[in-house]
Amino acid sequence: MINFAIIGCGHIAKKHAEQIAATEEANLIAVCDKIPEAMVPFTEQYHVEAYQDYDEMLKDCRIDVICICTPSGLHAPLAVKAAQAKKHVIVEKPIALTLEDADLIIKACKENGVKLSVVHPNRFRPAIMKLKQAMDEGRFGKLSHANATVRWNRNQAYYDQAPWRGTKALDGGVLMNQAIHNLDLLLWIVGDIEEVYSMQATRLRNIEAEDVSVGVVRFKNGALGVIEAATTIYPKNFEESFSVFGESGTVKISGRTANNIAHWDIESMSVEETQAIIKEIENDPFGQPGHKWIIQDMVNAIKEDREPIVSGVDGKNALALVLALYESAERNQPVKLG
Ligand SMILES: NC(=O)c1ccc[n+]([C@@H]2O[C@H](COP(=O)([O-])OP(=O)(O)OC[C@H]3O[C@@H](n4cnc5c(N)ncnc54)[C@H](O)[C@@H]3O)[C@@H](O)[C@H]2O)c1
């Protein structure tokens, strides 16, 4: 059994707890929050130890893995402490809000010989995995461009739930909080990015960070990309889609949460092969919950002593892309990635 603990008992911690419970070789044994009442649902449902003091929890030598589920700007110090206490780390996205903080986490995990995984669960959506496989098989030929679109609704009440939401110091806007998953997909599926140009605005929400962002990118392989992300869509989540256009293939994954195949046309695939893929996704558009993949993968990574599928460096690369888009919008200039 691999024993897990969670710090930050808010919304996303519930998914971690559920999926730890759903994983055979995993066991939730402790939670930590600065607000004691936040821990009550977890102690009641999972009969786990509750720690208000993180340092005390880190002394619990039964704990193997810590899930960091606090506001984003607080991930780094908590993840570093976990690594120093020789606990493996699962950190919610974004890994951190600055590259310096991301580096501190990656370095601490490396130096202390513990695993690090960042929660980018969209990679495990069934349709996205099919697209990744087709790309890895070279089915698209030379790429023309790709498109990541997040047209969602986060109303003012969402931002008003907690003082950290929508702030630059602890959260960021639609790119850092919501669309970072789709930026991770662009990097994972299409490849490294050389240059970005973006415009952003805060149009409809009373927050410090951006609620709408548009941008273009050039991949190192020469293909172009378009990123559109907004939490301003009236009246509810409208679309999350991901498209790839190549000389011998066109695929669009769409729906409210990029779970459906809207279009799949690949030259080297027979009609039967294509229909089989479309049918498979229609029958099971959501698959296993993304957080389950992340938890199970951490268990396997520990047992097999290998890097988790979504590594700390992957988390840092997605963050670097967000920060480049921010810098471009602020300077009103294209920005090259380091
Ligand atoms: N992967 C995903 O799909 C996904 C979805 C939602 C949120 N998230 C990420 O999860 C993180 C948390 O988001 P949330 O919506 O659960 O937030 P939340 O506000 O609901 O919960 C945060 C919890 O952390 C606690 N906390 C804050 N500072 C603390 C500290 N120093 N020590 C202990 N506890 C502390 C708060 O009391 C609160 O209970 C964010 O980084 C967010 O970006 C990821």
Coordinates of C-alpha atoms and ligand atoms in Angstrom, one line a residue:
M1 CA 0.0 0.0 0.0
I2 CA 1.1 3.5 -0.8
N3 CA -0.1 6.0 1.8
F4 CA -1.3 9.4 0.7
A5 CA -1.9 12.7 2.5
I6 CA -3.5 15.9 1.2
I7 CA -2.8 19.5 2.0
G8 CA -5.5 22.0 1.2
C9 CA -8.9 20.5 1.8
G10 CA -11.0 22.5 -0.8
H11 CA -12.7 21.7 -4.0
I12 CA -10.1 19.7 -5.8
A13 CA -8.9 17.8 -2.7
K14 CA -12.3 16.0 -2.9
K15 CA -11.3 14.5 -6.3
H16 CA -7.9 13.5 -4.9
A17 CA -9.5 11.8 -1.9
E18 CA -12.1 10.0 -4.1
Q19 CA -9.5 8.7 -6.6
I20 CA -7.1 7.7 -3.9
A21 CA -10.0 5.6 -2.4
A22 CA -10.7 4.2 -5.8
T23 CA -7.1 3.1 -6.3
E24 CA -6.4 -0.4 -5.0
E25 CA -2.8 0.1 -3.8
A26 CA -3.5 3.6 -2.5
N27 CA -4.7 4.7 0.9
L28 CA -5.5 8.2 2.2
I29 CA -4.3 8.5 5.8
A30 CA -4.1 12.2 6.6
V31 CA -5.2 15.6 5.6
C32 CA -4.0 19.1 6.4
D33 CA -5.7 22.5 6.2
K34 CA -5.2 25.8 8.0
I35 CA -9.0 25.9 8.5
P36 CA -10.0 23.0 10.8
E37 CA -13.6 22.9 9.5
A38 CA -12.3 22.3 5.9
M39 CA -11.0 18.9 7.1
V40 CA -14.2 17.7 8.6
P41 CA -15.8 16.2 5.4
F42 CA -12.5 14.3 4.9
T43 CA -12.2 13.0 8.5
E44 CA -15.8 12.0 8.5
Q45 CA -15.8 10.2 5.1
Y46 CA -12.3 8.6 5.1
H47 CA -11.5 8.4 8.9
V48 CA -8.1 10.0 8.4
E49 CA -5.9 12.0 10.7
A50 CA -6.4 15.8 10.6
Y51 CA -3.4 18.1 10.9
Q52 CA -3.6 21.8 11.2
D53 CA 0.2 22.0 11.3
Y54 CA 1.8 20.9 8.1
D55 CA 5.2 20.3 9.7
E56 CA 3.6 17.9 12.2
M57 CA 2.0 16.0 9.3
L58 CA 5.3 15.8 7.5
K59 CA 6.7 14.0 10.6
D60 CA 4.2 11.2 10.0
C61 CA 6.6 8.5 8.6
R62 CA 3.7 6.4 7.3
I63 CA 3.0 9.0 4.6
D64 CA 4.6 8.2 1.2
V65 CA 2.9 10.8 -1.1
I66 CA 1.6 14.4 -0.4
C67 CA -1.0 15.9 -2.8
I68 CA -0.6 19.7 -2.8
C69 CA -4.1 21.1 -3.3
T70 CA -3.7 24.7 -1.9
P71 CA -4.1 27.9 -3.9
S72 CA -1.5 27.9 -6.8
G73 CA 0.8 30.6 -5.4
L74 CA 1.4 28.4 -2.3
H75 CA 2.4 25.2 -4.1
A76 CA 6.1 25.8 -4.1
P77 CA 7.0 26.1 -0.4
L78 CA 4.7 23.3 0.5
A79 CA 6.0 21.0 -2.2
V80 CA 9.6 21.7 -1.3
K81 CA 8.9 20.9 2.3
A82 CA 7.3 17.6 1.3
A83 CA 10.3 16.6 -0.8
Q84 CA 12.7 17.6 2.0
A85 CA 10.6 15.3 4.3
K86 CA 11.2 12.5 1.7
K87 CA 7.6 12.4 0.5
H88 CA 6.7 11.9 -3.1
V89 CA 4.8 14.9 -4.5
I90 CA 1.7 15.3 -6.6
V91 CA 1.1 19.0 -7.2
E92 CA -2.0 20.5 -8.6
K93 CA -1.7 22.6 -11.7
P94 CA -0.2 25.0 -12.3
I95 CA 3.0 23.6 -10.8
A96 CA 3.7 27.1 -9.5
L97 CA 3.2 30.7 -10.7
T98 CA 6.9 31.5 -11.4
L99 CA 9.7 29.5 -13.2
E100 CA 11.9 30.1 -10.1
D101 CA 9.3 28.4 -7.9
A102 CA 8.9 25.5 -10.4
D103 CA 12.7 25.0 -10.4
L104 CA 12.7 25.0 -6.6
I105 CA 10.2 22.2 -6.6
I106 CA 11.9 20.1 -9.3
K107 CA 15.3 20.6 -7.6
A108 CA 14.0 19.6 -4.2
C109 CA 12.4 16.5 -5.5
K110 CA 15.5 15.5 -7.4
E111 CA 17.9 16.1 -4.5
N112 CA 15.7 14.1 -2.1
G113 CA 15.1 11.3 -4.5
V114 CA 11.3 11.6 -4.6
K115 CA 8.9 11.4 -7.5
L116 CA 7.1 14.5 -8.7
S117 CA 3.9 14.6 -10.8
V118 CA 1.8 17.6 -11.9
V119 CA -1.9 17.2 -12.3
H120 CA -2.6 17.7 -16.0
P121 CA -5.4 15.1 -16.3
N122 CA -6.7 16.2 -19.7
R123 CA -4.0 14.0 -21.3
F124 CA -6.0 11.0 -20.3
R125 CA -9.2 11.8 -22.0
P126 CA -10.0 8.9 -24.4
A127 CA -10.3 11.1 -27.5
I128 CA -7.1 13.0 -26.7
M129 CA -5.2 9.7 -26.2
K130 CA -6.3 8.6 -29.6
L131 CA -5.1 11.9 -31.2
K132 CA -1.8 11.6 -29.4
Q133 CA -1.3 8.1 -30.7
A134 CA -2.1 9.1 -34.3
M135 CA 0.4 12.0 -34.0
D136 CA 3.1 9.7 -32.6
E137 CA 2.5 7.3 -35.5
G138 CA 3.1 10.2 -37.9
R139 CA -0.3 10.0 -39.4
F140 CA -0.7 13.8 -40.0
G141 CA 2.4 14.2 -42.1
K142 CA 3.8 17.7 -42.2
L143 CA 1.8 19.8 -39.8
S144 CA 0.1 23.0 -40.9
H145 CA -1.4 24.2 -37.6
A146 CA -3.2 23.4 -34.4
N147 CA -5.9 25.0 -32.4
A148 CA -6.7 25.0 -28.6
T149 CA -10.0 26.6 -27.6
V150 CA -11.4 27.1 -24.1
R151 CA -14.8 28.9 -24.2
W152 CA -16.0 28.5 -20.7
N153 CA -18.0 30.3 -18.0
R154 CA -16.6 31.1 -14.6
N155 CA -19.1 33.7 -13.2
Q156 CA -18.3 36.4 -10.6
A157 CA -19.6 34.1 -7.8
Y158 CA -16.9 31.6 -8.8
Y159 CA -14.2 34.2 -8.4
D160 CA -15.8 35.6 -5.2
Q161 CA -15.7 32.1 -3.5
A162 CA -12.3 32.7 -2.1
P163 CA -10.0 35.8 -2.0
W164 CA -7.1 34.1 -3.9
R165 CA -9.2 33.5 -7.0
G166 CA -8.3 35.7 -10.0
T167 CA -5.4 37.4 -8.2
K168 CA -2.0 37.5 -9.9
A169 CA -0.1 36.5 -6.7
L170 CA -2.0 33.3 -6.0
D171 CA -4.0 32.3 -9.1
G172 CA -3.7 34.0 -12.4
G173 CA -6.4 34.3 -15.0
V174 CA -8.0 32.0 -17.6
L175 CA -4.6 31.0 -19.1
M176 CA -2.9 30.1 -15.8
N177 CA -5.9 28.4 -14.1
Q178 CA -8.1 26.9 -16.8
A179 CA -6.3 26.8 -20.2
I180 CA -3.0 25.6 -18.9
H181 CA -4.3 22.1 -19.4
N182 CA -4.8 22.8 -23.1
L183 CA -1.4 24.5 -23.4
D184 CA 0.1 21.3 -21.9
L185 CA -1.8 19.4 -24.7
L186 CA -0.3 21.6 -27.4
L187 CA 3.2 20.9 -26.1
W188 CA 2.6 17.2 -25.5
I189 CA 0.8 16.5 -28.8
V190 CA 2.3 19.0 -31.3
G191 CA 5.7 19.8 -29.8
D192 CA 7.9 22.5 -28.3
I193 CA 7.0 26.1 -29.0
E194 CA 9.5 28.7 -30.2
E195 CA 7.6 32.0 -30.2
V196 CA 4.3 33.4 -29.0
Y197 CA 2.2 36.6 -29.5
S198 CA -0.8 37.3 -27.3
M199 CA -3.4 39.8 -26.3
Q200 CA -5.4 39.6 -23.1
A201 CA -8.1 41.5 -21.4
T202 CA -10.2 41.5 -18.2
R203 CA -13.6 42.2 -19.8
L204 CA -16.5 40.8 -17.8
R205 CA -15.2 39.7 -14.4
N206 CA -14.1 41.9 -11.5
I207 CA -10.7 40.2 -11.1
E208 CA -7.1 41.3 -11.3
A209 CA -5.9 38.7 -13.9
E210 CA -7.2 38.1 -17.5
D211 CA -10.6 36.6 -18.2
V212 CA -10.1 36.4 -22.0
S213 CA -6.9 35.7 -24.0
V214 CA -6.1 35.2 -27.6
G215 CA -2.7 34.3 -29.0
V216 CA -0.7 32.7 -31.7
V217 CA 2.3 30.5 -31.5
R218 CA 5.0 29.0 -33.8
F219 CA 6.1 25.5 -32.9
K220 CA 9.8 24.5 -33.3
N221 CA 8.6 22.1 -36.1
G222 CA 7.4 25.2 -38.0
A223 CA 3.7 24.6 -37.5
L224 CA 1.5 27.5 -36.2
G225 CA -1.0 27.4 -33.4
V226 CA -4.0 29.4 -32.2
I227 CA -5.0 29.7 -28.6
E228 CA -8.3 31.2 -27.5
A229 CA -9.3 31.0 -23.8
A230 CA -12.0 32.7 -21.9
T231 CA -14.1 32.3 -18.8
T232 CA -16.5 35.0 -20.0
I233 CA -18.8 32.9 -22.1
Y234 CA -22.5 33.5 -21.6
P235 CA -24.3 31.8 -19.9
K236 CA -22.3 28.5 -19.2
N237 CA -19.4 26.4 -20.5
F238 CA -19.8 26.3 -24.3
E239 CA -16.8 24.6 -25.8
E240 CA -13.4 23.1 -25.2
S241 CA -11.8 21.9 -28.4
F242 CA -8.5 20.8 -29.8
S243 CA -7.7 20.6 -33.5
V244 CA -4.8 19.4 -35.5
F245 CA -4.3 20.0 -39.3
G246 CA -1.6 18.2 -41.2
E247 CA -1.0 17.4 -44.9
S248 CA -2.6 13.9 -44.5
G249 CA -5.0 14.4 -41.5
T250 CA -7.6 16.6 -39.9
V251 CA -8.9 15.9 -36.4
K252 CA -11.1 18.0 -34.2
I253 CA -11.8 17.0 -30.6
S254 CA -14.7 19.0 -29.2
G255 CA -17.7 19.2 -26.9
R256 CA -18.0 21.2 -23.7
T257 CA -14.9 19.4 -22.3
A258 CA -13.0 18.1 -25.4
N259 CA -14.4 14.6 -25.0
N260 CA -16.0 14.0 -28.4
I261 CA -14.6 13.4 -31.8
A262 CA -16.1 16.2 -33.9
H263 CA -14.1 15.3 -37.0
W264 CA -11.5 12.5 -37.7
D265 CA -10.1 12.2 -41.2
I266 CA -6.7 10.6 -41.6
E267 CA -5.5 9.5 -45.1
S268 CA -3.7 6.4 -43.8
M269 CA -6.7 5.1 -41.9
S270 CA -9.4 2.9 -43.5
V271 CA -13.1 3.8 -43.1
E272 CA -13.4 0.8 -40.7
E273 CA -10.5 1.9 -38.6
T274 CA -11.9 5.4 -38.4
Q275 CA -15.3 4.2 -37.5
A276 CA -14.0 1.9 -34.8
I277 CA -12.2 4.9 -33.2
I278 CA -15.3 7.1 -33.4
K279 CA -17.5 4.3 -32.0
E280 CA -15.0 3.6 -29.1
I281 CA -15.1 7.3 -28.1
E282 CA -18.9 7.6 -28.5
N283 CA -19.3 4.5 -26.1
D284 CA -16.9 5.9 -23.5
P285 CA -16.2 9.6 -24.0
F286 CA -14.9 10.3 -20.4
G287 CA -13.0 7.1 -19.6
Q288 CA -11.4 6.8 -16.2
P289 CA -11.3 10.1 -14.2
G290 CA -8.2 12.1 -14.9
H291 CA -7.2 12.3 -11.3
K292 CA -7.4 8.5 -11.1
W293 CA -4.8 8.2 -13.8
I294 CA -2.5 10.6 -11.9
I295 CA -2.9 8.8 -8.6
Q296 CA -2.5 5.3 -10.2
D297 CA 0.5 6.5 -12.2
M298 CA 2.2 7.8 -9.0
V299 CA 1.7 4.4 -7.3
N300 CA 3.1 2.6 -10.4
A301 CA 6.0 5.1 -10.7
I302 CA 7.0 4.5 -7.1
K303 CA 6.7 0.7 -7.5
E304 CA 8.6 0.6 -10.8
D305 CA 11.0 3.4 -9.8
R306 CA 10.4 5.5 -12.9
E307 CA 9.4 9.1 -13.7
P308 CA 5.6 9.8 -13.5
I309 CA 3.9 10.3 -16.9
V310 CA 3.3 14.0 -16.3
S311 CA 6.6 15.1 -14.8
G312 CA 7.7 18.3 -13.0
V313 CA 9.4 19.4 -16.2
D314 CA 6.1 19.0 -18.1
G315 CA 4.4 21.2 -15.5
K316 CA 7.2 23.7 -15.8
N317 CA 7.0 23.8 -19.6
A318 CA 3.2 24.5 -19.5
L319 CA 3.9 27.2 -17.0
A320 CA 6.7 28.7 -19.2
L321 CA 4.2 28.9 -22.0
V322 CA 1.6 30.8 -19.9
L323 CA 4.3 33.2 -18.7
A324 CA 5.5 33.8 -22.3
L325 CA 1.9 34.6 -23.3
Y326 CA 1.6 37.0 -20.3
E327 CA 4.9 38.7 -21.2
S328 CA 3.9 39.1 -24.8
A329 CA 0.5 40.7 -23.9
E330 CA 2.2 43.0 -21.4
R331 CA 4.9 44.1 -23.8
N332 CA 2.7 44.0 -26.9
Q333 CA 5.4 42.1 -28.7
P334 CA 6.2 38.5 -29.8
V335 CA 8.2 36.6 -27.1
K336 CA 10.6 33.8 -27.8
L337 CA 10.6 30.9 -25.3
G338 CA 13.9 30.2 -23.6
Ligands
LIG1 N1 -6.6 19.8 -12.1 C1 -7.7 20.4 -12.0 O1 -8.6 20.1 -12.9 C2 -8.0 21.4 -11.0 C3 -9.3 21.9 -10.8 C4 -9.5 22.8 -9.8 C5 -8.5 23.4 -9.1 N2 -7.2 23.0 -9.3 C6 -6.0 23.5 -8.6 O2 -6.1 23.1 -7.2 C7 -5.6 24.1 -6.3 C8 -6.7 24.3 -5.3 O3 -7.9 24.8 -5.9 P1 -9.3 24.6 -5.2 O4 -10.3 25.0 -6.1 O5 -9.4 23.3 -4.5 O6 -9.2 25.8 -4.0 P2 -10.0 25.9 -2.7 O7 -10.0 27.4 -2.4 O8 -11.4 25.3 -2.8 O9 -9.2 25.1 -1.6 C9 -7.9 25.5 -1.1 C10 -7.8 24.9 0.3 O10 -6.4 25.2 0.7 C11 -6.5 25.6 2.1 N3 -5.2 26.3 2.3 C12 -4.8 27.5 1.9 N4 -3.6 27.8 2.4 C13 -3.2 26.8 3.1 C14 -2.0 26.5 3.8 N5 -1.0 27.3 3.9 N6 -1.9 25.3 4.5 C15 -3.0 24.5 4.5 N7 -4.1 24.7 3.8 C16 -4.2 25.8 3.1 C17 -7.7 26.5 2.2 O11 -8.1 26.6 3.5 C18 -8.7 25.7 1.3 O12 -9.4 24.7 2.1 C19 -5.3 25.3 -7.2 O13 -3.9 25.2 -7.5 C20 -6.1 25.0 -8.5 O14 -5.5 25.6 -9.6 C21 -7.0 22.0 -10.3

